Short mmCIF file of C-alpha atoms in Angstrom, two decimals:
data_model
loop_
_atom_site.label_atom_id
_atom_site.label_comp_id
_atom_site.label_asym_id
_atom_site.label_seq_id
_atom_site.Cartn_x
_atom_site.Cartn_y
_atom_site.Cartn_z
CA MET A 10 0.00 0.00 0.00
CA SER A 11 2.78 2.46 0.86
CA THR A 12 4.47 1.77 -2.49
CA ILE A 13 1.33 2.78 -4.35
CA THR A 14 0.90 5.89 -2.22
CA THR A 15 4.56 6.86 -2.72
CA ALA A 16 4.30 6.34 -6.47
CA GLN A 17 1.15 8.47 -6.64
CA GLN A 18 2.76 11.23 -4.59
CA THR A 19 5.90 11.15 -6.76
CA THR A 20 3.80 11.36 -9.92
CA ARG A 21 1.81 14.29 -8.53
CA SER A 22 4.90 16.18 -7.39
CA THR A 23 6.61 15.55 -10.74
CA ARG A 24 3.57 16.88 -12.60
CA ALA A 25 3.39 19.89 -10.32
CA ALA A 26 7.10 20.64 -10.86
CA ARG A 27 6.90 20.32 -14.66
CA LYS A 28 5.57 23.31 -16.51
CA PRO A 29 2.96 22.61 -19.17
CA VAL A 30 3.77 22.51 -22.87
CA TRP A 31 2.02 25.81 -23.55
CA LEU A 32 4.06 27.67 -20.94
CA HIS A 33 7.37 26.53 -22.44
CA GLY A 34 5.95 27.28 -25.87
CA LEU A 35 5.05 30.79 -24.84
CA GLY A 36 8.60 31.40 -23.66
CA ALA A 37 10.05 29.97 -26.87
CA THR A 38 7.66 32.15 -28.87
CA VAL A 39 8.89 35.31 -27.15
CA VAL A 40 12.53 34.34 -27.67
CA ALA A 41 12.01 33.37 -31.33
CA SER A 42 10.11 36.58 -32.07
CA ALA A 43 12.85 38.70 -30.53
CA VAL A 44 15.70 36.83 -32.23
CA VAL A 45 14.03 36.91 -35.65
CA THR A 46 13.31 40.64 -35.33
CA VAL A 47 16.89 41.43 -34.28
CA LEU A 48 18.27 39.36 -37.18
CA ALA A 49 15.91 41.08 -39.63
CA VAL A 50 17.06 44.50 -38.38
CA ALA A 51 20.70 43.42 -38.74
CA ALA A 52 20.09 42.11 -42.26
CA SER A 53 18.29 45.30 -43.18
CA ALA A 54 21.20 47.37 -41.83
CA ALA A 55 23.53 45.22 -43.94
CA GLY A 56 21.60 46.17 -47.07
CA VAL A 57 18.94 43.47 -47.47
CA SER A 58 15.85 45.26 -48.79
CA PHE A 59 12.95 42.88 -48.02
CA GLU A 60 10.96 44.65 -50.75
CA THR A 61 8.35 43.25 -53.11
CA ALA A 62 6.06 44.96 -55.59
CA SER A 63 3.59 45.56 -52.75
CA GLY A 64 6.13 47.20 -50.43
CA THR A 65 8.64 46.50 -47.68
CA ILE A 66 7.93 44.18 -44.78
CA PRO A 67 7.33 46.33 -41.69
CA LEU A 68 9.60 45.71 -38.71
CA ALA A 69 6.71 44.69 -36.45
CA GLY A 70 5.71 42.10 -39.06
CA TYR A 71 8.66 39.88 -38.19
CA ALA A 72 7.73 39.64 -34.53
CA GLN A 73 4.00 39.35 -35.21
CA LEU A 74 4.21 36.58 -37.78
CA THR A 75 6.85 34.69 -35.82
CA ALA A 76 4.63 34.85 -32.73
CA LEU A 77 1.50 33.87 -34.66
CA PHE A 78 2.99 30.79 -36.28
CA SER A 79 4.90 29.81 -33.15
CA LEU A 80 1.65 29.91 -31.15
CA ILE A 81 0.02 27.74 -33.79
CA GLY A 82 2.90 25.31 -33.19
CA VAL A 83 2.26 25.48 -29.44
CA ALA A 84 -1.40 24.64 -30.01
CA MET A 85 -0.39 21.75 -32.28
CA ALA A 86 1.97 20.42 -29.60
CA ALA A 87 -0.76 20.62 -26.95
CA VAL A 88 -3.21 18.75 -29.16
CA MET A 89 -0.65 16.14 -30.20
CA ALA A 90 0.30 15.61 -26.55
CA ARG A 91 -3.27 14.49 -25.93
CA VAL A 92 -4.23 12.60 -29.09
CA ALA A 93 -1.13 11.33 -30.89
CA ARG A 94 0.19 7.85 -30.21
CA ARG A 95 3.77 9.18 -30.48
CA PRO A 96 3.41 12.91 -29.79
CA ARG A 97 7.06 13.92 -30.06
CA ARG A 98 7.68 12.20 -33.38
CA THR A 99 4.36 13.35 -34.82
CA PHE A 100 5.03 16.93 -33.75
CA VAL A 101 8.60 17.04 -35.07
CA VAL A 102 7.73 15.51 -38.44
CA THR A 103 4.72 17.79 -38.87
CA THR A 104 6.55 20.97 -37.91
CA VAL A 105 9.60 20.20 -40.05
CA VAL A 106 7.32 19.64 -43.07
CA LEU A 107 5.48 22.90 -42.30
CA THR A 108 8.78 24.76 -41.90
CA VAL A 109 9.91 23.56 -45.33
CA ALA A 110 6.53 24.59 -46.76
CA SER A 111 6.95 28.04 -45.18
CA LEU A 112 9.99 28.63 -47.38
CA VAL A 113 7.94 28.57 -50.58
CA PRO A 114 6.39 32.06 -50.25
CA ASP A 115 9.84 33.58 -49.76
CA VAL A 116 10.75 32.41 -53.24
CA ALA A 117 7.32 32.96 -54.82
CA PHE A 118 6.53 36.50 -53.62
CA GLY A 119 9.07 38.31 -55.76
CA PHE A 120 11.81 39.07 -53.26
CA ASP A 121 15.33 39.56 -54.59
CA ALA A 122 17.75 36.69 -53.94
CA ALA A 123 19.31 38.19 -50.79
CA SER A 124 15.92 38.94 -49.25
CA ALA A 125 14.58 35.48 -50.05
CA VAL A 126 17.62 33.75 -48.56
CA VAL A 127 17.52 35.84 -45.38
CA LEU A 128 13.78 35.31 -44.98
CA MET A 129 14.23 31.55 -45.38
CA LEU A 130 17.00 31.61 -42.78
CA LEU A 131 14.71 33.54 -40.42
CA HIS A 132 12.07 30.80 -40.79
CA VAL A 133 14.67 28.16 -39.98
CA VAL A 134 15.98 30.13 -36.98
CA ALA A 135 12.47 30.50 -35.53
CA ALA A 136 11.80 26.80 -36.05
CA ALA A 137 15.16 25.88 -34.51
CA ILE A 138 14.19 27.79 -31.38
CA VAL A 139 10.58 26.71 -30.97
CA ILE A 140 10.45 23.10 -32.22
CA PRO A 141 13.06 21.60 -29.86
CA VAL A 142 11.60 23.36 -26.82
CA LEU A 143 8.16 21.94 -27.52
CA ALA A 144 9.41 18.52 -28.62
CA ARG A 145 11.28 18.04 -25.35
CA ARG A 146 8.01 18.51 -23.46
CA LEU A 147 6.22 15.78 -25.41
CA ALA A 148 6.27 12.08 -24.65
CA ALA A 149 8.50 10.01 -26.89
#
């Protein structure tokens, strides 16, 4: 009886000590948004234009879109944690495929070569920050 009680108490205390997926995801989202924005500012200062026929990407756009898509990733991780048979693998495969798909507009929207390459690198940087943080919180 005491073994069962001890195991239940250990499980409860472990759960209480571990932060939920969404909380880690929120932190990763803030970090990714800040890093991507700083890198975009640095690239812009180095001469990358980020211009298309419809105009230049506004500075706030980097943080906003990084946050939006990172939070979508957080929601995906939370759902996969509950419904997927192998949440970590499912999440990583899905997000890597979506990251690759996110590179297509950078080529298709008429950016010059330097802008397209930097934008693609920014997508990869954001993914490299957010995906591992969330994946570590999911069951293997």
